[in-house]
Amino acid sequence: MKMTILGVCALLASALVLQAAAADDLVLDNNQFFIYNKNWHKARLRQWGPQWRDYGTYEHEVADNQLWKFEPHPNMEGCYYIINEAYPRYRFADSKQNGLVLIKGSYNNNQLFKVVPSGNDDDFYYIYSCILTKDRITKKGVKNKEVGRYGGSVYNDNQLWKLVPRFTADLYTDTIFHYDNRQGSKEITQEISVTTGVVKTTEGSVRSTTTYKASMEASIAGSKASSEFTQQLEASFTSSSQSSWSKTETIGFTIPAGKNFKVMQHKASFNGVMPQDSCTLMTSIKIFESDSETFNDPDDFVI
């Protein structure tokens, strides 16, 4: 029995040491996640109504009532309110009397949770209460409603969860115009259409542009040119109308005689777990000229 207790303590110590490192890889602040159980690998946390215990898991099509925002507490570092996209007034809470419930109204500390790595470098996490510090969210059985909290000494895969972000992002530089005029004796003028902003790649509405934008920003945090992309996101979402998220203008370019000429643009493809979320963000353009087939990039514009 002593060996078992020591093993659990070692596991917890290891998990706490790894917590800071994991935060570098997993951007939690104001990001949204689908939360999958390790033991029942297709089961995702879901909220289906406004009552205390209207939560559990679901294994079929993804929907925004399975999407959870991690809102950071301003003073308790590493502690988060866990808020459902479809029911944004409700948050998970853990109390001695009621266990794990959904509540609305005043914010208090029993609604705060922290994410602690399993210690096995497997991208799974325990979700602990920040106040009842031994309590962690667990799936107790195969049925959808068999989700709650557990504060005992047994640690198993039922208590481990994978946080899958709402978006993954691919940042790249796209050639939107190219004209090789090296054999020409005269300059040439060309007009092209240039789009900046956000363009949805699939049909479908967005419930909240605030959480949509925040999850997009989290998916590009720390990447090259992330500030440029973030600024364009802020500008695009000043309107709630999808038709106003982007603008297209016609720009004239002059290609000098004897020059190889191209125009490149920074783009980000946001790939949503829910297909209707997917979109492309288009930002800055830059003109490249060359006397040869290749182009220099002294400003390191190309991503």
PDB file of C-alpha atoms in Angstrom:
ATOM      1  CA  MET A   1       0.000   0.000   0.000  1.00  0.00           C
ATOM      2  CA  LYS A   2       2.884   2.377   0.812  1.00  0.00           C
ATOM      3  CA  MET A   3       4.438   1.708  -2.573  1.00  0.00           C
ATOM      4  CA  THR A   4       1.152   2.565  -4.306  1.00  0.00           C
ATOM      5  CA  ILE A   5       0.816   5.861  -2.451  1.00  0.00           C
ATOM      6  CA  LEU A   6       4.432   6.788  -3.189  1.00  0.00           C
ATOM      7  CA  GLY A   7       3.875   6.019  -6.861  1.00  0.00           C
ATOM      8  CA  VAL A   8       0.839   8.292  -7.019  1.00  0.00           C
ATOM      9  CA  CYS A   9       2.735  11.084  -5.281  1.00  0.00           C
ATOM     10  CA  ALA A  10       5.602  10.733  -7.751  1.00  0.00           C
ATOM     11  CA  LEU A  11       3.131  10.885 -10.635  1.00  0.00           C
ATOM     12  CA  LEU A  12       1.552  14.064  -9.298  1.00  0.00           C
ATOM     13  CA  ALA A  13       4.939  15.688  -8.693  1.00  0.00           C
ATOM     14  CA  SER A  14       6.025  14.837 -12.213  1.00  0.00           C
ATOM     15  CA  ALA A  15       2.787  16.231 -13.651  1.00  0.00           C
ATOM     16  CA  LEU A  16       3.144  19.498 -11.773  1.00  0.00           C
ATOM     17  CA  VAL A  17       6.738  19.934 -12.913  1.00  0.00           C
ATOM     18  CA  LEU A  18       5.670  19.405 -16.510  1.00  0.00           C
ATOM     19  CA  GLN A  19       2.767  21.833 -16.334  1.00  0.00           C
ATOM     20  CA  ALA A  20       4.789  24.924 -17.254  1.00  0.00           C
ATOM     21  CA  ALA A  21       6.423  23.176 -20.201  1.00  0.00           C
ATOM     22  CA  ALA A  22       3.072  21.979 -21.510  1.00  0.00           C
ATOM     23  CA  ALA A  23       1.664  25.489 -21.421  1.00  0.00           C
ATOM     24  CA  ASP A  24       4.240  26.453 -24.051  1.00  0.00           C
ATOM     25  CA  ASP A  25       2.830  23.873 -26.459  1.00  0.00           C
ATOM     26  CA  LEU A  26      -0.864  24.175 -25.636  1.00  0.00           C
ATOM     27  CA  VAL A  27      -2.239  27.725 -25.766  1.00  0.00           C
ATOM     28  CA  LEU A  28      -5.056  27.708 -23.215  1.00  0.00           C
ATOM     29  CA  ASP A  29      -5.910  31.372 -22.628  1.00  0.00           C
ATOM     30  CA  ASN A  30      -9.286  32.129 -24.272  1.00  0.00           C
ATOM     31  CA  ASN A  31      -8.804  29.204 -26.634  1.00  0.00           C
ATOM     32  CA  GLN A  32     -11.541  26.641 -27.287  1.00  0.00           C
ATOM     33  CA  PHE A  33     -11.230  22.873 -27.298  1.00  0.00           C
ATOM     34  CA  PHE A  34     -13.017  19.647 -27.951  1.00  0.00           C
ATOM     35  CA  ILE A  35     -12.208  17.576 -24.863  1.00  0.00           C
ATOM     36  CA  TYR A  36     -11.771  13.839 -25.531  1.00  0.00           C
ATOM     37  CA  ASN A  37     -11.549  11.121 -22.901  1.00  0.00           C
ATOM     38  CA  LYS A  38      -8.576   8.760 -23.081  1.00  0.00           C
ATOM     39  CA  ASN A  39     -10.342   5.539 -22.088  1.00  0.00           C
ATOM     40  CA  TRP A  40     -13.394   6.178 -24.309  1.00  0.00           C
ATOM     41  CA  HIS A  41     -11.408   7.794 -27.093  1.00  0.00           C
ATOM     42  CA  LYS A  42     -14.351   9.066 -29.174  1.00  0.00           C
ATOM     43  CA  ALA A  43     -16.241  10.527 -26.210  1.00  0.00           C
ATOM     44  CA  ARG A  44     -16.161  14.341 -26.019  1.00  0.00           C
ATOM     45  CA  LEU A  45     -17.464  16.529 -23.207  1.00  0.00           C
ATOM     46  CA  ARG A  46     -20.804  18.077 -24.147  1.00  0.00           C
ATOM     47  CA  GLN A  47     -23.481  20.335 -22.639  1.00  0.00           C
ATOM     48  CA  TRP A  48     -27.043  19.789 -23.841  1.00  0.00           C
ATOM     49  CA  GLY A  49     -29.113  22.072 -21.639  1.00  0.00           C
ATOM     50  CA  PRO A  50     -29.243  24.764 -18.942  1.00  0.00           C
ATOM     51  CA  GLN A  51     -29.660  22.527 -15.900  1.00  0.00           C
ATOM     52  CA  TRP A  52     -27.002  21.676 -13.334  1.00  0.00           C
ATOM     53  CA  ARG A  53     -26.308  18.221 -14.688  1.00  0.00           C
ATOM     54  CA  ASP A  54     -27.016  18.767 -18.377  1.00  0.00           C
ATOM     55  CA  TYR A  55     -23.540  17.629 -19.327  1.00  0.00           C
ATOM     56  CA  GLY A  56     -21.787  14.406 -20.266  1.00  0.00           C
ATOM     57  CA  THR A  57     -20.097  13.044 -23.376  1.00  0.00           C
ATOM     58  CA  TYR A  58     -21.029  12.370 -26.995  1.00  0.00           C
ATOM     59  CA  GLU A  59     -19.370  10.175 -29.630  1.00  0.00           C
ATOM     60  CA  HIS A  60     -20.975  11.102 -32.943  1.00  0.00           C
ATOM     61  CA  GLU A  61     -21.033  14.324 -35.033  1.00  0.00           C
ATOM     62  CA  VAL A  62     -19.178  17.340 -33.686  1.00  0.00           C
ATOM     63  CA  ALA A  63     -21.158  20.442 -32.757  1.00  0.00           C
ATOM     64  CA  ASP A  64     -20.521  23.678 -30.915  1.00  0.00           C
ATOM     65  CA  ASN A  65     -22.139  22.393 -27.697  1.00  0.00           C
ATOM     66  CA  GLN A  66     -19.001  20.216 -27.390  1.00  0.00           C
ATOM     67  CA  LEU A  67     -16.707  23.234 -27.632  1.00  0.00           C
ATOM     68  CA  TRP A  68     -15.239  24.621 -24.401  1.00  0.00           C
ATOM     69  CA  LYS A  69     -13.506  27.937 -23.811  1.00  0.00           C
ATOM     70  CA  PHE A  70     -10.739  28.216 -21.207  1.00  0.00           C
ATOM     71  CA  GLU A  71     -11.079  31.705 -19.756  1.00  0.00           C
ATOM     72  CA  PRO A  72      -8.124  32.592 -17.487  1.00  0.00           C
ATOM     73  CA  HIS A  73      -8.605  33.994 -14.009  1.00  0.00           C
ATOM     74  CA  PRO A  74      -6.955  37.445 -13.786  1.00  0.00           C
ATOM     75  CA  ASN A  75      -5.075  36.669 -10.553  1.00  0.00           C
ATOM     76  CA  MET A  76      -4.900  32.888 -10.079  1.00  0.00           C
ATOM     77  CA  GLU A  77      -2.318  31.861 -12.639  1.00  0.00           C
ATOM     78  CA  GLY A  78      -3.031  28.586 -14.406  1.00  0.00           C
ATOM     79  CA  CYS A  79      -6.681  28.492 -13.296  1.00  0.00           C
ATOM     80  CA  TYR A  80      -9.520  28.711 -15.810  1.00  0.00           C
ATOM     81  CA  TYR A  81     -13.276  28.976 -16.098  1.00  0.00           C
ATOM     82  CA  ILE A  82     -14.460  26.275 -18.524  1.00  0.00           C
ATOM     83  CA  ILE A  83     -17.330  27.695 -20.592  1.00  0.00           C
ATOM     84  CA  ASN A  84     -19.465  26.045 -23.254  1.00  0.00           C
ATOM     85  CA  GLU A  85     -19.835  27.741 -26.666  1.00  0.00           C
ATOM     86  CA  ALA A  86     -23.557  26.985 -27.002  1.00  0.00           C
ATOM     87  CA  TYR A  87     -24.354  27.959 -23.385  1.00  0.00           C
ATOM     88  CA  PRO A  88     -21.906  30.831 -22.695  1.00  0.00           C
ATOM     89  CA  ARG A  89     -23.532  31.875 -19.414  1.00  0.00           C
ATOM     90  CA  TYR A  90     -22.728  28.507 -17.827  1.00  0.00           C
ATOM     91  CA  ARG A  91     -19.484  27.255 -16.309  1.00  0.00           C
ATOM     92  CA  PHE A  92     -18.334  24.039 -14.707  1.00  0.00           C
ATOM     93  CA  ALA A  93     -18.130  24.178 -10.908  1.00  0.00           C
ATOM     94  CA  ASP A  94     -16.977  21.698  -8.270  1.00  0.00           C
ATOM     95  CA  SER A  95     -18.277  21.725  -4.703  1.00  0.00           C
ATOM     96  CA  LYS A  96     -18.196  19.325  -1.766  1.00  0.00           C
ATOM     97  CA  GLN A  97     -21.994  19.217  -1.554  1.00  0.00           C
ATOM     98  CA  ASN A  98     -23.008  18.994  -5.225  1.00  0.00           C
ATOM     99  CA  GLY A  99     -19.997  17.571  -7.005  1.00  0.00           C
ATOM    100  CA  LEU A 100     -19.402  18.622 -10.613  1.00  0.00           C
ATOM    101  CA  VAL A 101     -22.223  20.844 -11.903  1.00  0.00           C
ATOM    102  CA  LEU A 102     -22.956  23.598 -14.421  1.00  0.00           C
ATOM    103  CA  ILE A 103     -23.866  26.975 -12.974  1.00  0.00           C
ATOM    104  CA  LYS A 104     -24.489  30.543 -14.105  1.00  0.00           C
ATOM    105  CA  GLY A 105     -24.564  33.827 -12.230  1.00  0.00           C
ATOM    106  CA  SER A 106     -21.759  35.074 -10.007  1.00  0.00           C
ATOM    107  CA  TYR A 107     -18.218  33.948 -10.649  1.00  0.00           C
ATOM    108  CA  ASN A 108     -16.395  32.297  -7.774  1.00  0.00           C
ATOM    109  CA  ASN A 109     -13.343  30.176  -7.219  1.00  0.00           C
ATOM    110  CA  ASN A 110     -15.078  26.800  -7.132  1.00  0.00           C
ATOM    111  CA  GLN A 111     -15.586  27.297 -10.877  1.00  0.00           C
ATOM    112  CA  LEU A 112     -11.834  27.322 -11.532  1.00  0.00           C
ATOM    113  CA  PHE A 113      -9.892  24.399 -12.972  1.00  0.00           C
ATOM    114  CA  LYS A 114      -6.308  23.745 -13.970  1.00  0.00           C
ATOM    115  CA  VAL A 115      -4.898  21.467 -16.647  1.00  0.00           C
ATOM    116  CA  VAL A 116      -2.078  19.146 -15.544  1.00  0.00           C
ATOM    117  CA  PRO A 117      -0.195  16.823 -17.937  1.00  0.00           C
ATOM    118  CA  SER A 118      -0.446  13.097 -17.357  1.00  0.00           C
ATOM    119  CA  GLY A 119       3.325  12.882 -16.946  1.00  0.00           C
ATOM    120  CA  ASN A 120       3.590  10.348 -19.777  1.00  0.00           C
ATOM    121  CA  ASP A 121       4.316  12.827 -22.617  1.00  0.00           C
ATOM    122  CA  ASP A 122       1.152  11.611 -24.362  1.00  0.00           C
ATOM    123  CA  ASP A 123      -0.802  14.890 -24.818  1.00  0.00           C
ATOM    124  CA  PHE A 124      -3.393  13.861 -22.211  1.00  0.00           C
ATOM    125  CA  TYR A 125      -4.239  15.908 -19.145  1.00  0.00           C
ATOM    126  CA  TYR A 126      -5.955  15.768 -15.785  1.00  0.00           C
ATOM    127  CA  ILE A 127      -8.450  18.578 -15.250  1.00  0.00           C
ATOM    128  CA  TYR A 128      -8.236  19.479 -11.548  1.00  0.00           C
ATOM    129  CA  SER A 129     -10.336  21.799  -9.429  1.00  0.00           C
ATOM    130  CA  CYS A 130      -8.235  24.753  -8.284  1.00  0.00           C
ATOM    131  CA  ILE A 131      -9.990  24.788  -4.892  1.00  0.00           C
ATOM    132  CA  LEU A 132     -10.746  21.136  -4.102  1.00  0.00           C
ATOM    133  CA  THR A 133      -7.261  20.313  -5.265  1.00  0.00           C
ATOM    134  CA  LYS A 134      -7.591  16.510  -5.335  1.00  0.00           C
ATOM    135  CA  ASP A 135     -10.766  16.561  -7.442  1.00  0.00           C
ATOM    136  CA  ARG A 136     -10.429  15.913 -11.139  1.00  0.00           C
ATOM    137  CA  ILE A 137     -12.989  15.473 -13.911  1.00  0.00           C
ATOM    138  CA  THR A 138     -13.562  11.831 -14.814  1.00  0.00           C
ATOM    139  CA  LYS A 139     -15.729   9.683 -17.060  1.00  0.00           C
ATOM    140  CA  LYS A 140     -16.986   6.953 -14.766  1.00  0.00           C
ATOM    141  CA  GLY A 141     -18.539   4.632 -17.339  1.00  0.00           C
ATOM    142  CA  VAL A 142     -19.555   4.083 -20.937  1.00  0.00           C
ATOM    143  CA  LYS A 143     -22.879   5.969 -20.717  1.00  0.00           C
ATOM    144  CA  ASN A 144     -22.904   9.601 -21.827  1.00  0.00           C
ATOM    145  CA  LYS A 145     -24.071  10.924 -18.451  1.00  0.00           C
ATOM    146  CA  GLU A 146     -21.420   9.055 -16.472  1.00  0.00           C
ATOM    147  CA  VAL A 147     -19.176  12.089 -16.038  1.00  0.00           C
ATOM    148  CA  GLY A 148     -18.356  13.709 -12.718  1.00  0.00           C
ATOM    149  CA  ARG A 149     -15.534  14.421 -10.331  1.00  0.00           C
ATOM    150  CA  TYR A 150     -13.232  12.077  -8.425  1.00  0.00           C
ATOM    151  CA  GLY A 151     -10.823  12.925  -5.624  1.00  0.00           C
ATOM    152  CA  GLY A 152      -9.497   9.537  -4.615  1.00  0.00           C
ATOM    153  CA  SER A 153      -6.065   7.938  -4.763  1.00  0.00           C
ATOM    154  CA  VAL A 154      -6.650   5.824  -7.890  1.00  0.00           C
ATOM    155  CA  TYR A 155      -5.380   7.320 -11.159  1.00  0.00           C
ATOM    156  CA  ASN A 156      -6.500   5.850 -14.470  1.00  0.00           C
ATOM    157  CA  ASP A 157      -7.301   6.676 -18.102  1.00  0.00           C
ATOM    158  CA  ASN A 158     -10.920   7.579 -17.225  1.00  0.00           C
ATOM    159  CA  GLN A 159      -9.558  10.803 -15.686  1.00  0.00           C
ATOM    160  CA  LEU A 160      -7.369  11.785 -18.628  1.00  0.00           C
ATOM    161  CA  TRP A 161      -8.485  14.129 -21.397  1.00  0.00           C
ATOM    162  CA  LYS A 162      -7.064  15.323 -24.703  1.00  0.00           C
ATOM    163  CA  LEU A 163      -7.691  18.972 -25.572  1.00  0.00           C
ATOM    164  CA  VAL A 164      -8.135  19.326 -29.338  1.00  0.00           C
ATOM    165  CA  PRO A 165      -8.091  23.007 -30.396  1.00  0.00           C
ATOM    166  CA  ARG A 166     -10.946  24.421 -32.438  1.00  0.00           C
ATOM    167  CA  PHE A 167      -8.436  25.382 -35.143  1.00  0.00           C
ATOM    168  CA  THR A 168      -5.121  24.357 -36.565  1.00  0.00           C
ATOM    169  CA  ALA A 169      -3.463  26.968 -38.765  1.00  0.00           C
ATOM    170  CA  ASP A 170      -1.187  26.783 -41.797  1.00  0.00           C
ATOM    171  CA  LEU A 171       0.700  30.018 -42.491  1.00  0.00           C
ATOM    172  CA  TYR A 172       2.238  30.505 -45.917  1.00  0.00           C
ATOM    173  CA  THR A 173       3.165  33.003 -48.616  1.00  0.00           C
ATOM    174  CA  ASP A 174       1.164  32.756 -51.818  1.00  0.00           C
ATOM    175  CA  THR A 175       2.155  34.049 -55.264  1.00  0.00           C
ATOM    176  CA  ILE A 176      -0.934  35.922 -56.413  1.00  0.00           C
ATOM    177  CA  PHE A 177       0.605  37.363 -59.602  1.00  0.00           C
ATOM    178  CA  HIS A 178       3.693  36.575 -61.697  1.00  0.00           C
ATOM    179  CA  TYR A 179       4.897  38.044 -64.994  1.00  0.00           C
ATOM    180  CA  ASP A 180       8.315  37.431 -66.530  1.00  0.00           C
ATOM    181  CA  ASN A 181       9.180  40.462 -68.669  1.00  0.00           C
ATOM    182  CA  ARG A 182      12.916  39.784 -68.965  1.00  0.00           C
ATOM    183  CA  GLN A 183      12.645  39.360 -72.728  1.00  0.00           C
ATOM    184  CA  GLY A 184      10.442  42.414 -73.128  1.00  0.00           C
ATOM    185  CA  SER A 185      11.650  45.821 -74.340  1.00  0.00           C
ATOM    186  CA  LYS A 186       8.699  47.767 -72.902  1.00  0.00           C
ATOM    187  CA  GLU A 187       7.113  48.051 -69.489  1.00  0.00           C
ATOM    188  CA  ILE A 188       3.732  46.402 -69.097  1.00  0.00           C
ATOM    189  CA  THR A 189       0.809  47.483 -66.892  1.00  0.00           C
ATOM    190  CA  GLN A 190      -1.432  44.855 -65.312  1.00  0.00           C
ATOM    191  CA  GLU A 191      -4.392  45.078 -62.952  1.00  0.00           C
ATOM    192  CA  ILE A 192      -5.154  42.305 -60.477  1.00  0.00           C
ATOM    193  CA  SER A 193      -7.728  41.766 -57.734  1.00  0.00           C
ATOM    194  CA  VAL A 194      -6.302  41.605 -54.216  1.00  0.00           C
ATOM    195  CA  THR A 195      -8.396  40.375 -51.292  1.00  0.00           C
ATOM    196  CA  THR A 196      -7.530  41.041 -47.646  1.00  0.00           C
ATOM    197  CA  GLY A 197      -9.397  39.803 -44.579  1.00  0.00           C
ATOM    198  CA  VAL A 198     -11.241  36.610 -43.708  1.00  0.00           C
ATOM    199  CA  VAL A 199     -13.016  34.461 -46.284  1.00  0.00           C
ATOM    200  CA  LYS A 200     -14.975  31.383 -45.185  1.00  0.00           C
ATOM    201  CA  THR A 201     -14.071  28.282 -47.176  1.00  0.00           C
ATOM    202  CA  THR A 202     -17.309  26.498 -46.337  1.00  0.00           C
ATOM    203  CA  GLU A 203     -20.866  27.689 -45.779  1.00  0.00           C
ATOM    204  CA  GLY A 204     -22.220  28.027 -42.271  1.00  0.00           C
ATOM    205  CA  SER A 205     -22.802  30.671 -39.649  1.00  0.00           C
ATOM    206  CA  VAL A 206     -20.643  31.444 -36.625  1.00  0.00           C
ATOM    207  CA  ARG A 207     -22.365  31.605 -33.237  1.00  0.00           C
ATOM    208  CA  SER A 208     -19.913  34.085 -31.694  1.00  0.00           C
ATOM    209  CA  THR A 209     -17.334  36.102 -33.604  1.00  0.00           C
ATOM    210  CA  THR A 210     -15.594  36.850 -30.291  1.00  0.00           C
ATOM    211  CA  THR A 211     -14.760  33.228 -29.495  1.00  0.00           C
ATOM    212  CA  TYR A 212     -14.205  32.439 -33.172  1.00  0.00           C
ATOM    213  CA  LYS A 213     -11.561  35.167 -33.450  1.00  0.00           C
ATOM    214  CA  ALA A 214      -9.947  34.329 -30.101  1.00  0.00           C
ATOM    215  CA  SER A 215      -9.513  30.683 -31.104  1.00  0.00           C
ATOM    216  CA  MET A 216      -7.996  31.736 -34.428  1.00  0.00           C
ATOM    217  CA  GLU A 217      -5.548  34.036 -32.644  1.00  0.00           C
ATOM    218  CA  ALA A 218      -4.572  31.261 -30.235  1.00  0.00           C
ATOM    219  CA  SER A 219      -3.820  28.901 -33.127  1.00  0.00           C
ATOM    220  CA  ILE A 220      -1.189  31.282 -34.569  1.00  0.00           C
ATOM    221  CA  ALA A 221       0.272  32.563 -31.297  1.00  0.00           C
ATOM    222  CA  GLY A 222       4.060  32.710 -31.405  1.00  0.00           C
ATOM    223  CA  SER A 223       4.337  31.992 -35.121  1.00  0.00           C
ATOM    224  CA  LYS A 224       6.161  34.135 -37.661  1.00  0.00           C
ATOM    225  CA  ALA A 225       4.164  37.245 -38.593  1.00  0.00           C
ATOM    226  CA  SER A 226       1.557  36.429 -35.919  1.00  0.00           C
ATOM    227  CA  SER A 227       1.184  40.123 -35.001  1.00  0.00           C
ATOM    228  CA  GLU A 228       0.402  40.976 -38.631  1.00  0.00           C
ATOM    229  CA  PHE A 229      -2.232  38.240 -38.827  1.00  0.00           C
ATOM    230  CA  THR A 230      -3.713  39.241 -35.462  1.00  0.00           C
ATOM    231  CA  GLN A 231      -4.033  42.873 -36.551  1.00  0.00           C
ATOM    232  CA  GLN A 232      -5.864  41.807 -39.702  1.00  0.00           C
ATOM    233  CA  LEU A 233      -8.198  39.585 -37.668  1.00  0.00           C
ATOM    234  CA  GLU A 234      -9.046  42.530 -35.415  1.00  0.00           C
ATOM    235  CA  ALA A 235      -9.796  44.694 -38.447  1.00  0.00           C
ATOM    236  CA  SER A 236     -11.866  41.991 -40.167  1.00  0.00           C
ATOM    237  CA  PHE A 237     -14.130  41.280 -37.218  1.00  0.00           C
ATOM    238  CA  THR A 238     -15.174  44.859 -36.545  1.00  0.00           C
ATOM    239  CA  SER A 239     -18.367  43.802 -38.348  1.00  0.00           C
ATOM    240  CA  SER A 240     -20.565  40.833 -37.440  1.00  0.00           C
ATOM    241  CA  SER A 241     -21.586  40.409 -41.082  1.00  0.00           C
ATOM    242  CA  GLN A 242     -19.551  37.737 -42.872  1.00  0.00           C
ATOM    243  CA  SER A 243     -19.749  39.718 -46.114  1.00  0.00           C
ATOM    244  CA  SER A 244     -17.777  42.505 -44.413  1.00  0.00           C
ATOM    245  CA  TRP A 245     -14.967  40.314 -43.088  1.00  0.00           C
ATOM    246  CA  SER A 246     -12.954  40.854 -46.276  1.00  0.00           C
ATOM    247  CA  LYS A 247     -12.524  43.407 -49.015  1.00  0.00           C
ATOM    248  CA  THR A 248     -11.329  43.069 -52.599  1.00  0.00           C
ATOM    249  CA  GLU A 249      -9.730  45.883 -54.541  1.00  0.00           C
ATOM    250  CA  THR A 250      -8.192  46.202 -57.988  1.00  0.00           C
ATOM    251  CA  ILE A 251      -4.538  47.251 -57.960  1.00  0.00           C
ATOM    252  CA  GLY A 252      -2.484  48.258 -60.990  1.00  0.00           C
ATOM    253  CA  PHE A 253       1.134  47.120 -61.293  1.00  0.00           C
ATOM    254  CA  THR A 254       3.820  48.184 -63.748  1.00  0.00           C
ATOM    255  CA  ILE A 255       6.267  45.471 -64.803  1.00  0.00           C
ATOM    256  CA  PRO A 256       9.510  47.098 -66.001  1.00  0.00           C
ATOM    257  CA  ALA A 257      11.176  45.892 -69.189  1.00  0.00           C
ATOM    258  CA  GLY A 258      13.829  43.257 -68.531  1.00  0.00           C
ATOM    259  CA  LYS A 259      12.434  42.298 -65.140  1.00  0.00           C
ATOM    260  CA  ASN A 260      10.946  39.161 -63.627  1.00  0.00           C
ATOM    261  CA  PHE A 261       8.053  40.370 -61.491  1.00  0.00           C
ATOM    262  CA  LYS A 262       5.764  38.798 -58.904  1.00  0.00           C
ATOM    263  CA  VAL A 263       3.407  39.783 -56.109  1.00  0.00           C
ATOM    264  CA  MET A 264       3.198  37.626 -52.976  1.00  0.00           C
ATOM    265  CA  GLN A 265       0.748  37.684 -50.088  1.00  0.00           C
ATOM    266  CA  HIS A 266       0.742  36.340 -46.545  1.00  0.00           C
ATOM    267  CA  LYS A 267      -2.107  33.898 -45.917  1.00  0.00           C
ATOM    268  CA  ALA A 268      -3.309  31.653 -43.114  1.00  0.00           C
ATOM    269  CA  SER A 269      -5.569  28.659 -43.620  1.00  0.00           C
ATOM    270  CA  PHE A 270      -7.573  27.960 -40.480  1.00  0.00           C
ATOM    271  CA  ASN A 271      -8.758  24.360 -40.470  1.00  0.00           C
ATOM    272  CA  GLY A 272     -11.673  23.836 -38.121  1.00  0.00           C
ATOM    273  CA  VAL A 273     -12.660  20.604 -36.411  1.00  0.00           C
ATOM    274  CA  MET A 274     -16.174  21.684 -37.402  1.00  0.00           C
ATOM    275  CA  PRO A 275     -15.980  22.053 -41.211  1.00  0.00           C
ATOM    276  CA  GLN A 276     -18.183  25.169 -41.220  1.00  0.00           C
ATOM    277  CA  ASP A 277     -15.509  26.983 -39.177  1.00  0.00           C
ATOM    278  CA  SER A 278     -12.763  26.730 -41.799  1.00  0.00           C
ATOM    279  CA  CYS A 279     -11.567  29.941 -43.432  1.00  0.00           C
ATOM    280  CA  THR A 280      -8.611  31.732 -45.002  1.00  0.00           C
ATOM    281  CA  LEU A 281      -7.061  34.955 -43.735  1.00  0.00           C
ATOM    282  CA  MET A 282      -5.226  37.160 -46.265  1.00  0.00           C
ATOM    283  CA  THR A 283      -2.973  40.033 -45.203  1.00  0.00           C
ATOM    284  CA  SER A 284       0.024  41.927 -46.562  1.00  0.00           C
ATOM    285  CA  ILE A 285       1.334  41.856 -50.121  1.00  0.00           C
ATOM    286  CA  LYS A 286       4.862  42.495 -51.362  1.00  0.00           C
ATOM    287  CA  ILE A 287       6.335  43.090 -54.834  1.00  0.00           C
ATOM    288  CA  PHE A 288       9.426  41.150 -55.900  1.00  0.00           C
ATOM    289  CA  GLU A 289      11.573  42.063 -58.921  1.00  0.00           C
ATOM    290  CA  SER A 290      14.537  40.167 -60.311  1.00  0.00           C
ATOM    291  CA  ASP A 291      16.866  39.988 -63.283  1.00  0.00           C
ATOM    292  CA  SER A 292      16.916  36.179 -63.078  1.00  0.00           C
ATOM    293  CA  GLU A 293      14.616  33.240 -62.418  1.00  0.00           C
ATOM    294  CA  THR A 294      15.085  33.554 -58.661  1.00  0.00           C
ATOM    295  CA  PHE A 295      14.072  36.333 -56.283  1.00  0.00           C
ATOM    296  CA  ASN A 296      15.897  37.721 -53.269  1.00  0.00           C
ATOM    297  CA  ASP A 297      14.015  38.128 -49.987  1.00  0.00           C
ATOM    298  CA  PRO A 298      16.126  40.525 -47.874  1.00  0.00           C
ATOM    299  CA  ASP A 299      13.203  41.351 -45.548  1.00  0.00           C
ATOM    300  CA  ASP A 300      12.477  37.672 -44.891  1.00  0.00           C
ATOM    301  CA  PHE A 301       8.905  38.167 -46.097  1.00  0.00           C
ATOM    302  CA  VAL A 302       8.371  34.605 -47.291  1.00  0.00           C
ATOM    303  CA  ILE A 303       6.991  32.368 -44.565  1.00  0.00           C
TER     304      ILE A 303
END
